[in-house]
PDB file of C-alpha atoms and ligand atoms in Angstrom:
ATOM      1  CA  MET V  16    -110.067 -36.186 212.850  1.00 98.00           C
ATOM      2  CA  PHE V  17    -110.555 -33.982 209.511  1.00 98.00           C
ATOM      3  CA  ASP V  18    -113.084 -32.859 207.556  1.00 97.00           C
ATOM      4  CA  SER V  19    -112.993 -30.235 204.442  1.00 96.00           C
ATOM      5  CA  GLY V  20    -114.090 -27.457 206.703  1.00 93.00           C
ATOM      6  CA  LEU V  21    -116.379 -27.147 209.775  1.00 91.00           C
ATOM      7  CA  GLY V  22    -118.958 -29.707 209.066  1.00 92.00           C
ATOM      8  CA  GLY V  23    -117.174 -32.196 210.467  1.00 95.00           C
ATOM      9  CA  LEU V  24    -117.595 -30.388 214.117  1.00 96.00           C
ATOM     10  CA  THR V  25    -120.886 -32.240 213.848  1.00 93.00           C
ATOM     11  CA  VAL V  26    -118.918 -35.647 214.375  1.00 96.00           C
ATOM     12  CA  VAL V  27    -116.788 -33.750 216.856  1.00 97.00           C
ATOM     13  CA  ARG V  28    -119.999 -33.239 219.004  1.00 96.00           C
ATOM     14  CA  ALA V  29    -121.434 -36.825 218.718  1.00 95.00           C
ATOM     15  CA  LEU V  30    -117.843 -38.647 219.585  1.00 96.00           C
ATOM     16  CA  GLY V  31    -117.447 -35.958 222.730  1.00 95.00           C
ATOM     17  CA  GLU V  32    -120.599 -36.851 223.920  1.00 95.00           C
ATOM     18  CA  LEU V  33    -120.238 -40.664 223.714  1.00 95.00           C
ATOM     19  CA  LEU V  34    -116.462 -41.055 224.515  1.00 95.00           C
ATOM     20  CA  PRO V  35    -115.616 -37.113 226.811  1.00 95.00           C
ATOM     21  CA  ALA V  36    -112.442 -38.977 228.219  1.00 96.00           C
ATOM     22  CA  GLU V  37    -110.622 -39.027 224.571  1.00 97.00           C
ATOM     23  CA  ASP V  38    -108.521 -36.084 223.305  1.00 97.00           C
ATOM     24  CA  ILE V  39    -109.652 -34.618 219.969  1.00 97.00           C
ATOM     25  CA  VAL V  40    -107.435 -32.886 217.560  1.00 98.00           C
ATOM     26  CA  TYR V  41    -109.754 -31.859 214.472  1.00 97.00           C
ATOM     27  CA  LEU V  42    -108.374 -30.291 211.605  1.00 97.00           C
ATOM     28  CA  GLY V  43    -110.762 -28.472 208.667  1.00 96.00           C
ATOM     29  CA  ASP V  44    -109.380 -27.840 205.436  1.00 97.00           C
ATOM     30  CA  THR V  45    -110.893 -24.272 205.723  1.00 94.00           C
ATOM     31  CA  ALA V  46    -108.813 -22.928 202.772  1.00 95.00           C
ATOM     32  CA  ARG V  47    -110.345 -25.552 200.519  1.00 96.00           C
ATOM     33  CA  VAL V  48    -113.683 -26.419 201.347  1.00 94.00           C
ATOM     34  CA  PRO V  49    -116.082 -27.470 199.564  1.00 95.00           C
ATOM     35  CA  TYR V  50    -114.039 -30.991 198.672  1.00 97.00           C
ATOM     36  CA  GLY V  51    -118.122 -31.896 197.492  1.00 96.00           C
ATOM     37  CA  THR V  52    -118.178 -30.637 194.190  1.00 95.00           C
ATOM     38  CA  ARG V  53    -114.319 -31.392 193.444  1.00 96.00           C
ATOM     39  CA  SER V  54    -112.876 -34.729 191.394  1.00 97.00           C
ATOM     40  CA  ALA V  55    -112.363 -37.717 193.514  1.00 97.00           C
ATOM     41  CA  GLU V  56    -108.527 -37.003 192.188  1.00 97.00           C
ATOM     42  CA  THR V  57    -108.188 -34.019 193.591  1.00 98.00           C
ATOM     43  CA  VAL V  58    -110.296 -34.554 197.026  1.00 98.00           C
ATOM     44  CA  VAL V  59    -107.665 -37.791 197.534  1.00 98.00           C
ATOM     45  CA  ARG V  60    -104.567 -35.549 197.297  1.00 98.00           C
ATOM     46  CA  TYR V  61    -106.051 -33.138 200.067  1.00 98.00           C
ATOM     47  CA  ALA V  62    -106.941 -35.889 202.239  1.00 98.00           C
ATOM     48  CA  ARG V  63    -103.446 -36.934 202.211  1.00 98.00           C
ATOM     49  CA  GLY V  64    -102.734 -33.504 202.872  1.00 98.00           C
ATOM     50  CA  CYS V  65    -104.414 -33.702 206.178  1.00 98.00           C
ATOM     51  CA  ALA V  66    -104.072 -36.958 207.105  1.00 98.00           C
ATOM     52  CA  ALA V  67    -100.093 -35.888 207.098  1.00 98.00           C
ATOM     53  CA  LEU V  68    -100.371 -32.869 209.330  1.00 98.00           C
ATOM     54  CA  LEU V  69    -102.529 -34.850 211.775  1.00 98.00           C
ATOM     55  CA  LEU V  70     -99.963 -37.561 211.614  1.00 97.00           C
ATOM     56  CA  GLU V  71     -97.678 -35.067 213.053  1.00 97.00           C
ATOM     57  CA  HIS V  72     -99.679 -34.492 215.910  1.00 96.00           C
ATOM     58  CA  GLU V  73     -99.054 -38.397 217.088  1.00 92.00           C
ATOM     59  CA  VAL V  74    -102.478 -39.480 216.884  1.00 97.00           C
ATOM     60  CA  LYS V  75    -103.376 -43.020 217.809  1.00 97.00           C
ATOM     61  CA  ALA V  76    -106.441 -43.237 215.532  1.00 97.00           C
ATOM     62  CA  LEU V  77    -107.849 -41.098 212.357  1.00 98.00           C
ATOM     63  CA  VAL V  78    -111.656 -40.628 211.811  1.00 98.00           C
ATOM     64  CA  ILE V  79    -112.737 -39.076 208.483  1.00 98.00           C
ATOM     65  CA  ALA V  80    -115.567 -36.694 209.326  1.00 97.00           C
ATOM     66  CA  CYS V  81    -115.973 -35.969 205.875  1.00 97.00           C
ATOM     67  CA  ASN V  82    -118.665 -38.027 203.876  1.00 97.00           C
ATOM     68  CA  THR V  83    -116.600 -36.988 200.376  1.00 97.00           C
ATOM     69  CA  VAL V  84    -113.268 -38.143 201.522  1.00 98.00           C
ATOM     70  CA  SER V  85    -114.523 -41.208 202.928  1.00 98.00           C
ATOM     71  CA  ALA V  86    -116.531 -42.209 199.847  1.00 97.00           C
ATOM     72  CA  VAL V  87    -113.173 -41.918 197.588  1.00 97.00           C
ATOM     73  CA  ALA V  88    -110.353 -42.218 200.001  1.00 98.00           C
ATOM     74  CA  VAL V  89    -110.574 -44.148 203.157  1.00 97.00           C
ATOM     75  CA  GLU V  90    -109.542 -47.476 201.449  1.00 96.00           C
ATOM     76  CA  LEU V  91    -106.334 -45.747 200.231  1.00 97.00           C
ATOM     77  CA  LEU V  92    -105.313 -44.159 203.413  1.00 98.00           C
ATOM     78  CA  ARG V  93    -105.918 -47.315 204.992  1.00 97.00           C
ATOM     79  CA  ALA V  94    -103.163 -48.836 203.104  1.00 98.00           C
ATOM     80  CA  GLU V  95    -101.056 -46.150 203.473  1.00 98.00           C
ATOM     81  CA  LEU V  96    -101.330 -45.356 206.889  1.00 97.00           C
ATOM     82  CA  ASP V  97     -99.824 -47.033 209.711  1.00 96.00           C
ATOM     83  CA  LEU V  98    -102.997 -46.524 212.114  1.00 96.00           C
ATOM     84  CA  PRO V  99    -106.614 -47.422 213.030  1.00 97.00           C
ATOM     85  CA  VAL V 100    -108.231 -45.238 209.951  1.00 98.00           C
ATOM     86  CA  LEU V 101    -112.482 -44.783 210.141  1.00 97.00           C
ATOM     87  CA  GLY V 102    -114.293 -42.635 207.856  1.00 98.00           C
ATOM     88  CA  VAL V 103    -118.176 -42.267 208.009  1.00 97.00           C
ATOM     89  CA  VAL V 104    -119.614 -43.944 204.970  1.00 98.00           C
ATOM     90  CA  GLU V 105    -119.207 -47.550 206.836  1.00 96.00           C
ATOM     91  CA  PRO V 106    -120.722 -46.793 210.124  1.00 96.00           C
ATOM     92  CA  GLY V 107    -123.734 -44.761 207.988  1.00 96.00           C
ATOM     93  CA  ALA V 108    -124.752 -47.404 205.843  1.00 97.00           C
ATOM     94  CA  GLU V 109    -124.209 -50.111 208.719  1.00 96.00           C
ATOM     95  CA  ALA V 110    -126.939 -48.195 210.774  1.00 95.00           C
ATOM     96  CA  ALA V 111    -129.382 -47.810 207.818  1.00 97.00           C
ATOM     97  CA  VAL V 112    -129.360 -51.241 207.147  1.00 97.00           C
ATOM     98  CA  ARG V 113    -130.400 -51.987 210.897  1.00 95.00           C
ATOM     99  CA  ALA V 114    -133.047 -49.279 210.347  1.00 96.00           C
ATOM    100  CA  ALA V 115    -134.563 -50.578 206.984  1.00 96.00           C
ATOM    101  CA  GLU V 116    -134.697 -53.975 208.020  1.00 94.00           C
ATOM    102  CA  ALA V 117    -137.124 -52.895 210.649  1.00 91.00           C
ATOM    103  CA  THR V 118    -139.308 -51.576 207.844  1.00 92.00           C
ATOM    104  CA  GLY V 119    -139.408 -54.404 205.160  1.00 89.00           C
ATOM    105  CA  ALA V 120    -138.293 -52.195 202.484  1.00 96.00           C
ATOM    106  CA  ARG V 121    -136.306 -52.729 199.468  1.00 97.00           C
ATOM    107  CA  ARG V 122    -134.340 -49.714 199.019  1.00 98.00           C
ATOM    108  CA  ILE V 123    -132.344 -46.720 201.419  1.00 98.00           C
ATOM    109  CA  GLY V 124    -132.018 -43.449 200.415  1.00 98.00           C
ATOM    110  CA  VAL V 125    -128.832 -41.521 200.633  1.00 98.00           C
ATOM    111  CA  LEU V 126    -128.733 -37.721 200.582  1.00 98.00           C
ATOM    112  CA  GLY V 127    -124.682 -36.390 200.005  1.00 97.00           C
ATOM    113  CA  THR V 128    -123.084 -34.474 198.168  1.00 96.00           C
ATOM    114  CA  ALA V 129    -122.488 -34.498 194.237  1.00 96.00           C
ATOM    115  CA  GLY V 130    -119.397 -35.976 194.677  1.00 96.00           C
ATOM    116  CA  THR V 131    -120.243 -38.559 197.396  1.00 97.00           C
ATOM    117  CA  VAL V 132    -122.994 -40.060 195.396  1.00 98.00           C
ATOM    118  CA  ARG V 133    -120.774 -39.731 192.112  1.00 97.00           C
ATOM    119  CA  SER V 134    -118.247 -42.361 194.030  1.00 97.00           C
ATOM    120  CA  GLY V 135    -121.344 -44.956 194.480  1.00 98.00           C
ATOM    121  CA  ALA V 136    -119.749 -45.900 198.041  1.00 98.00           C
ATOM    122  CA  TYR V 137    -123.262 -45.771 199.749  1.00 98.00           C
ATOM    123  CA  PRO V 138    -123.988 -48.400 197.417  1.00 98.00           C
ATOM    124  CA  ARG V 139    -120.927 -50.469 197.763  1.00 98.00           C
ATOM    125  CA  ALA V 140    -121.309 -50.265 201.383  1.00 98.00           C
ATOM    126  CA  VAL V 141    -124.579 -51.285 201.703  1.00 98.00           C
ATOM    127  CA  GLY V 142    -123.946 -54.185 199.361  1.00 98.00           C
ATOM    128  CA  ARG V 143    -121.334 -55.587 201.804  1.00 97.00           C
ATOM    129  CA  LEU V 144    -123.745 -55.448 204.471  1.00 97.00           C
ATOM    130  CA  SER V 145    -126.976 -57.052 202.633  1.00 96.00           C
ATOM    131  CA  THR V 146    -128.129 -58.032 199.527  1.00 95.00           C
ATOM    132  CA  ARG V 147    -131.579 -57.049 199.850  1.00 96.00           C
ATOM    133  CA  PHE V 148    -131.236 -53.341 199.546  1.00 97.00           C
ATOM    134  CA  GLU V 149    -131.228 -51.222 197.039  1.00 97.00           C
ATOM    135  CA  VAL V 150    -129.360 -47.957 197.171  1.00 98.00           C
ATOM    136  CA  VAL V 151    -130.973 -44.673 195.874  1.00 98.00           C
ATOM    137  CA  ALA V 152    -128.656 -41.785 196.177  1.00 98.00           C
ATOM    138  CA  GLN V 153    -129.660 -38.123 195.858  1.00 98.00           C
ATOM    139  CA  PRO V 154    -127.348 -35.170 195.242  1.00 98.00           C
ATOM    140  CA  ALA V 155    -128.437 -32.291 198.113  1.00 98.00           C
ATOM    141  CA  PRO V 156    -125.732 -29.819 197.061  1.00 94.00           C
ATOM    142  CA  LEU V 157    -127.914 -27.022 197.724  1.00 96.00           C
ATOM    143  CA  LEU V 158    -128.240 -28.214 201.744  1.00 96.00           C
ATOM    144  CA  VAL V 159    -124.574 -27.147 202.504  1.00 94.00           C
ATOM    145  CA  PRO V 160    -124.587 -23.735 201.784  1.00 93.00           C
ATOM    146  CA  LEU V 161    -128.023 -23.733 203.443  1.00 95.00           C
ATOM    147  CA  VAL V 162    -126.454 -25.034 206.912  1.00 93.00           C
ATOM    148  CA  GLU V 163    -123.247 -22.782 206.384  1.00 86.00           C
ATOM    149  CA  GLU V 164    -125.383 -19.678 206.456  1.00 88.00           C
ATOM    150  CA  GLY V 165    -127.820 -20.924 209.368  1.00 90.00           C
ATOM    151  CA  TRP V 166    -130.791 -21.518 207.109  1.00 95.00           C
ATOM    152  CA  LEU V 167    -132.319 -24.487 209.267  1.00 96.00           C
ATOM    153  CA  GLU V 168    -135.712 -23.660 209.145  1.00 96.00           C
ATOM    154  CA  GLY V 169    -138.362 -22.208 207.104  1.00 96.00           C
ATOM    155  CA  ASP V 170    -139.845 -21.978 203.675  1.00 97.00           C
ATOM    156  CA  VAL V 171    -136.371 -21.827 201.639  1.00 98.00           C
ATOM    157  CA  PRO V 172    -134.825 -24.854 203.499  1.00 98.00           C
ATOM    158  CA  ARG V 173    -137.755 -26.341 203.549  1.00 98.00           C
ATOM    159  CA  LEU V 174    -138.425 -26.725 199.979  1.00 98.00           C
ATOM    160  CA  ALA V 175    -135.016 -27.497 198.833  1.00 98.00           C
ATOM    161  CA  VAL V 176    -135.527 -30.887 201.035  1.00 98.00           C
ATOM    162  CA  GLU V 177    -138.604 -31.179 200.014  1.00 98.00           C
ATOM    163  CA  ARG V 178    -137.117 -31.306 196.157  1.00 98.00           C
ATOM    164  CA  TYR V 179    -134.061 -33.734 197.414  1.00 98.00           C
ATOM    165  CA  LEU V 180    -136.546 -36.432 199.296  1.00 98.00           C
ATOM    166  CA  ALA V 181    -139.562 -36.363 196.653  1.00 98.00           C
ATOM    167  CA  PRO V 182    -137.651 -38.957 194.572  1.00 98.00           C
ATOM    168  CA  LEU V 183    -136.484 -41.168 197.998  1.00 98.00           C
ATOM    169  CA  ILE V 184    -139.990 -40.669 199.188  1.00 98.00           C
ATOM    170  CA  GLU V 185    -141.124 -41.976 195.547  1.00 98.00           C
ATOM    171  CA  ALA V 186    -138.803 -44.969 195.787  1.00 98.00           C
ATOM    172  CA  GLU V 187    -140.312 -46.153 199.063  1.00 97.00           C
ATOM    173  CA  VAL V 188    -137.159 -46.413 200.905  1.00 98.00           C
ATOM    174  CA  GLY V 189    -137.087 -47.650 204.305  1.00 96.00           C
ATOM    175  CA  ALA V 190    -134.265 -45.362 205.794  1.00 97.00           C
ATOM    176  CA  ILE V 191    -132.674 -42.170 204.883  1.00 98.00           C
ATOM    177  CA  VAL V 192    -129.275 -41.684 205.362  1.00 97.00           C
ATOM    178  CA  LEU V 193    -127.454 -37.921 205.996  1.00 96.00           C
ATOM    179  CA  GLY V 194    -124.206 -38.406 204.178  1.00 96.00           C
ATOM    180  CA  CYS V 195    -122.697 -35.204 204.527  1.00 96.00           C
ATOM    181  CA  THR V 196    -121.235 -33.522 207.525  1.00 93.00           C
ATOM    182  CA  HIS V 197    -123.978 -31.008 207.310  1.00 94.00           C
ATOM    183  CA  TYR V 198    -127.326 -32.374 207.103  1.00 95.00           C
ATOM    184  CA  PRO V 199    -127.490 -33.177 211.006  1.00 94.00           C
ATOM    185  CA  LEU V 200    -128.368 -29.677 211.663  1.00 94.00           C
ATOM    186  CA  LEU V 201    -131.332 -30.230 209.032  1.00 97.00           C
ATOM    187  CA  ARG V 202    -132.572 -33.116 210.551  1.00 96.00           C
ATOM    188  CA  PRO V 203    -135.589 -32.311 212.109  1.00 97.00           C
ATOM    189  CA  LEU V 204    -136.843 -30.263 208.841  1.00 98.00           C
ATOM    190  CA  ILE V 205    -135.941 -33.793 206.916  1.00 98.00           C
ATOM    191  CA  GLU V 206    -137.588 -35.742 209.205  1.00 98.00           C
ATOM    192  CA  ARG V 207    -140.829 -33.661 209.421  1.00 98.00           C
ATOM    193  CA  ALA V 208    -141.013 -33.415 205.414  1.00 98.00           C
ATOM    194  CA  ALA V 209    -140.135 -37.067 204.914  1.00 98.00           C
ATOM    195  CA  GLU V 210    -142.945 -37.869 207.063  1.00 98.00           C
ATOM    196  CA  ALA V 211    -145.435 -35.123 205.118  1.00 98.00           C
ATOM    197  CA  LEU V 212    -144.454 -36.887 201.700  1.00 98.00           C
ATOM    198  CA  ALA V 213    -144.740 -39.977 202.919  1.00 97.00           C
ATOM    199  CA  GLY V 214    -147.698 -40.081 204.996  1.00 97.00           C
ATOM    200  CA  ARG V 215    -145.700 -42.207 207.464  1.00 96.00           C
ATOM    201  CA  PRO V 216    -142.094 -41.244 209.457  1.00 97.00           C
ATOM    202  CA  ILE V 217    -139.353 -42.766 207.932  1.00 97.00           C
ATOM    203  CA  PRO V 218    -136.068 -43.453 209.776  1.00 97.00           C
ATOM    204  CA  VAL V 219    -133.343 -40.824 209.550  1.00 97.00           C
ATOM    205  CA  VAL V 220    -129.970 -41.699 210.012  1.00 95.00           C
ATOM    206  CA  ASP V 221    -126.996 -39.723 211.284  1.00 89.00           C
ATOM    207  CA  SER V 222    -123.953 -40.771 210.405  1.00 87.00           C
ATOM    208  CA  ALA V 223    -122.261 -38.806 212.917  1.00 88.00           C
ATOM    209  CA  GLU V 224    -123.807 -40.692 215.623  1.00 88.00           C
ATOM    210  CA  ALA V 225    -123.030 -44.020 213.949  1.00 90.00           C
ATOM    211  CA  THR V 226    -119.346 -43.039 213.542  1.00 95.00           C
ATOM    212  CA  ALA V 227    -118.750 -42.088 216.670  1.00 95.00           C
ATOM    213  CA  ARG V 228    -120.401 -45.595 218.077  1.00 95.00           C
ATOM    214  CA  GLN V 229    -117.848 -47.571 215.849  1.00 95.00           C
ATOM    215  CA  THR V 230    -115.057 -45.510 217.076  1.00 97.00           C
ATOM    216  CA  GLU V 231    -115.534 -46.462 220.165  1.00 96.00           C
ATOM    217  CA  ALA V 232    -115.739 -50.024 219.550  1.00 96.00           C
ATOM    218  CA  LEU V 233    -112.749 -50.057 217.225  1.00 95.00           C
ATOM    219  CA  LEU V 234    -110.599 -47.859 220.158  1.00 96.00           C
ATOM    220  CA  GLN V 235    -112.204 -50.859 222.693  1.00 95.00           C
ATOM    221  CA  GLU V 236    -111.131 -53.898 220.366  1.00 95.00           C
ATOM    222  CA  ARG V 237    -107.656 -52.120 220.273  1.00 94.00           C
ATOM    223  CA  GLY V 238    -107.146 -51.278 223.592  1.00 95.00           C
ATOM    224  CA  LEU V 239    -106.863 -47.714 222.632  1.00 95.00           C
ATOM    225  CA  GLY V 240    -109.446 -46.152 224.750  1.00 95.00           C
ATOM    226  CA  GLN V 241    -107.935 -43.376 227.215  1.00 93.00           C
ATOM    227  CA  GLU V 242    -108.312 -43.409 230.712  1.00 87.00           C
ATOM    228  CA  PRO V 243    -112.003 -43.086 232.216  1.00 80.00           C
ATOM    229  CA  GLY V 244    -111.220 -40.505 234.531  1.00 87.00           C
ATOM    230  CA  HIS V 245    -109.219 -37.912 232.067  1.00 93.00           C
ATOM    231  CA  LEU V 246    -111.011 -35.027 231.052  1.00 93.00           C
ATOM    232  CA  GLY V 247    -110.965 -35.102 226.966  1.00 95.00           C
ATOM    233  CA  GLY V 248    -109.924 -31.623 225.232  1.00 95.00           C
ATOM    234  CA  LEU V 249    -110.641 -30.197 221.674  1.00 97.00           C
ATOM    235  CA  GLN V 250    -108.300 -28.565 220.009  1.00 96.00           C
ATOM    236  CA  VAL V 251    -109.104 -27.520 216.622  1.00 95.00           C
ATOM    237  CA  LEU V 252    -107.024 -26.572 213.444  1.00 95.00           C
ATOM    238  CA  VAL V 253    -108.185 -24.560 209.940  1.00 95.00           C
ATOM    239  CA  SER V 254    -106.049 -24.128 207.174  1.00 96.00           C
ATOM    240  CA  ASP V 255    -107.696 -20.831 206.746  1.00 94.00           C
ATOM    241  CA  ALA V 256    -109.965 -19.052 209.374  1.00 86.00           C
ATOM    242  CA  PRO V 257    -113.204 -16.871 207.657  1.00 72.00           C
ATOM    243  CA  ALA V 258    -114.890 -14.298 209.110  1.00 74.00           C
ATOM    244  CA  SER V 259    -117.792 -16.024 210.148  1.00 77.00           C
ATOM    245  CA  PHE V 260    -115.666 -19.022 211.518  1.00 79.00           C
ATOM    246  CA  ALA V 261    -116.742 -18.506 215.500  1.00 83.00           C
ATOM    247  CA  THR V 262    -120.340 -18.724 214.683  1.00 85.00           C
ATOM    248  CA  SER V 263    -120.404 -21.879 211.866  1.00 86.00           C
ATOM    249  CA  ALA V 264    -118.105 -23.760 214.730  1.00 91.00           C
ATOM    250  CA  GLU V 265    -120.547 -22.958 217.637  1.00 92.00           C
ATOM    251  CA  ARG V 266    -123.540 -24.003 215.173  1.00 90.00           C
ATOM    252  CA  PHE V 267    -121.797 -27.557 214.214  1.00 92.00           C
ATOM    253  CA  LEU V 268    -120.263 -28.376 217.585  1.00 94.00           C
ATOM    254  CA  GLY V 269    -123.026 -27.064 219.950  1.00 93.00           C
ATOM    255  CA  TYR V 270    -120.586 -24.710 222.630  1.00 93.00           C
ATOM    256  CA  PRO V 271    -117.880 -22.453 221.226  1.00 93.00           C
ATOM    257  CA  VAL V 272    -114.282 -23.387 220.348  1.00 92.00           C
ATOM    258  CA  ARG V 273    -111.969 -22.650 222.920  1.00 90.00           C
ATOM    259  CA  GLU V 274    -108.059 -23.529 221.186  1.00 89.00           C
ATOM    260  CA  LEU V 275    -107.942 -22.941 217.562  1.00 91.00           C
ATOM    261  CA  ARG V 276    -105.183 -22.629 215.744  1.00 92.00           C
ATOM    262  CA  GLN V 277    -104.211 -21.508 211.674  1.00 94.00           C
ATOM    263  CA  VAL V 278    -101.968 -24.495 210.174  1.00 96.00           C
ATOM    264  CA  ASP V 279    -100.605 -24.842 206.165  1.00 96.00           C
ATOM    265  CA  VAL V 280    -101.888 -28.269 205.069  1.00 97.00           C
ATOM    266  CA  VAL V 281     -99.277 -29.009 202.491  1.00 95.00           C
ATOM    267  CA  LEU V 282    -100.192 -30.533 199.319  1.00 95.00           C
ATOM    268  CA  GLY V 283     -97.998 -33.498 198.089  1.00 84.00           C
TER     269      GLY V 283
HETATM  270  N1  LIG N  25    -117.581 -32.715 204.621  1.00 93.28           N
HETATM  271  C1  LIG N  25    -118.519 -32.397 203.214  1.00 93.28           C
HETATM  272  C2  LIG N  25    -118.867 -34.072 203.108  1.00 93.28           C
HETATM  273  O1  LIG N  25    -119.586 -34.572 204.355  1.00 93.28           O
HETATM  274  C3  LIG N  25    -119.386 -31.227 203.191  1.00 93.28           C
HETATM  275  C4  LIG N  25    -119.112 -30.088 202.882  1.00 93.28           C
HETATM  276  C5  LIG N  25    -118.023 -30.268 201.596  1.00 93.28           C
HETATM  277  O2  LIG N  25    -118.475 -30.533 200.594  1.00 93.28           O
HETATM  278  O3  LIG N  25    -116.723 -29.781 201.620  1.00 93.28           O
HETATM  279  O4  LIG N  25    -118.907 -34.531 202.386  1.00 93.28           O
END
């Protein structure tokens, strides 16, 4: 599994809870984070470098935990690599369609990085599943640094969240997708703010959980699942180890990282 940085550990956490027998090698490209503000061409180059490094670890499947990479590079990596590749956009879109169908709404809201929104990946993924929904996507760039700083509650994140949610609420969306690795940590605040603005609860879909479920289905379907008795381990690789690494990693993962190594991601 790889991500631009440590945010993808939210997907590791969801996967670890659902599939505790699986061994996970996680690569965070902390030397190059953030990806969300960069061009699609640059993100594709970074993604190829990350995938090549993980292939050296003889992985049986590749999960792209980063929404920005999933938005611009999932098809390409599927075509180039000889193993199953999962992104987070398709599972998130599927969960959102399911949640919105139950509400009778015509629109689905997405919060994501500028790169994810610009790519149009969520409208495409939702459009492949249902013609009923229009996607209203809102870039929410300030939420990434807020989460990195651990500002998950209080006036500052609340005001930022309300500002980003306002256009989605105005569009009367039936569900909101957290289309970025970092946003699940703000989920309680986002749920409360959405309810306060709309005057009713709005289902919030976490693509980390949806991706874990699709990974489980894929491993089962291809007979790639680990022996049930096995206790899965987690190895974390980073391309740079910033000073605040341990605290941020624990915030995303929910427990301390035990096995950590710094690596070089070689770009083509
Ligand atoms: N991992 C990115 C995503 O999910 C967020 C952080 C970044 O911009 O690199 O889109």
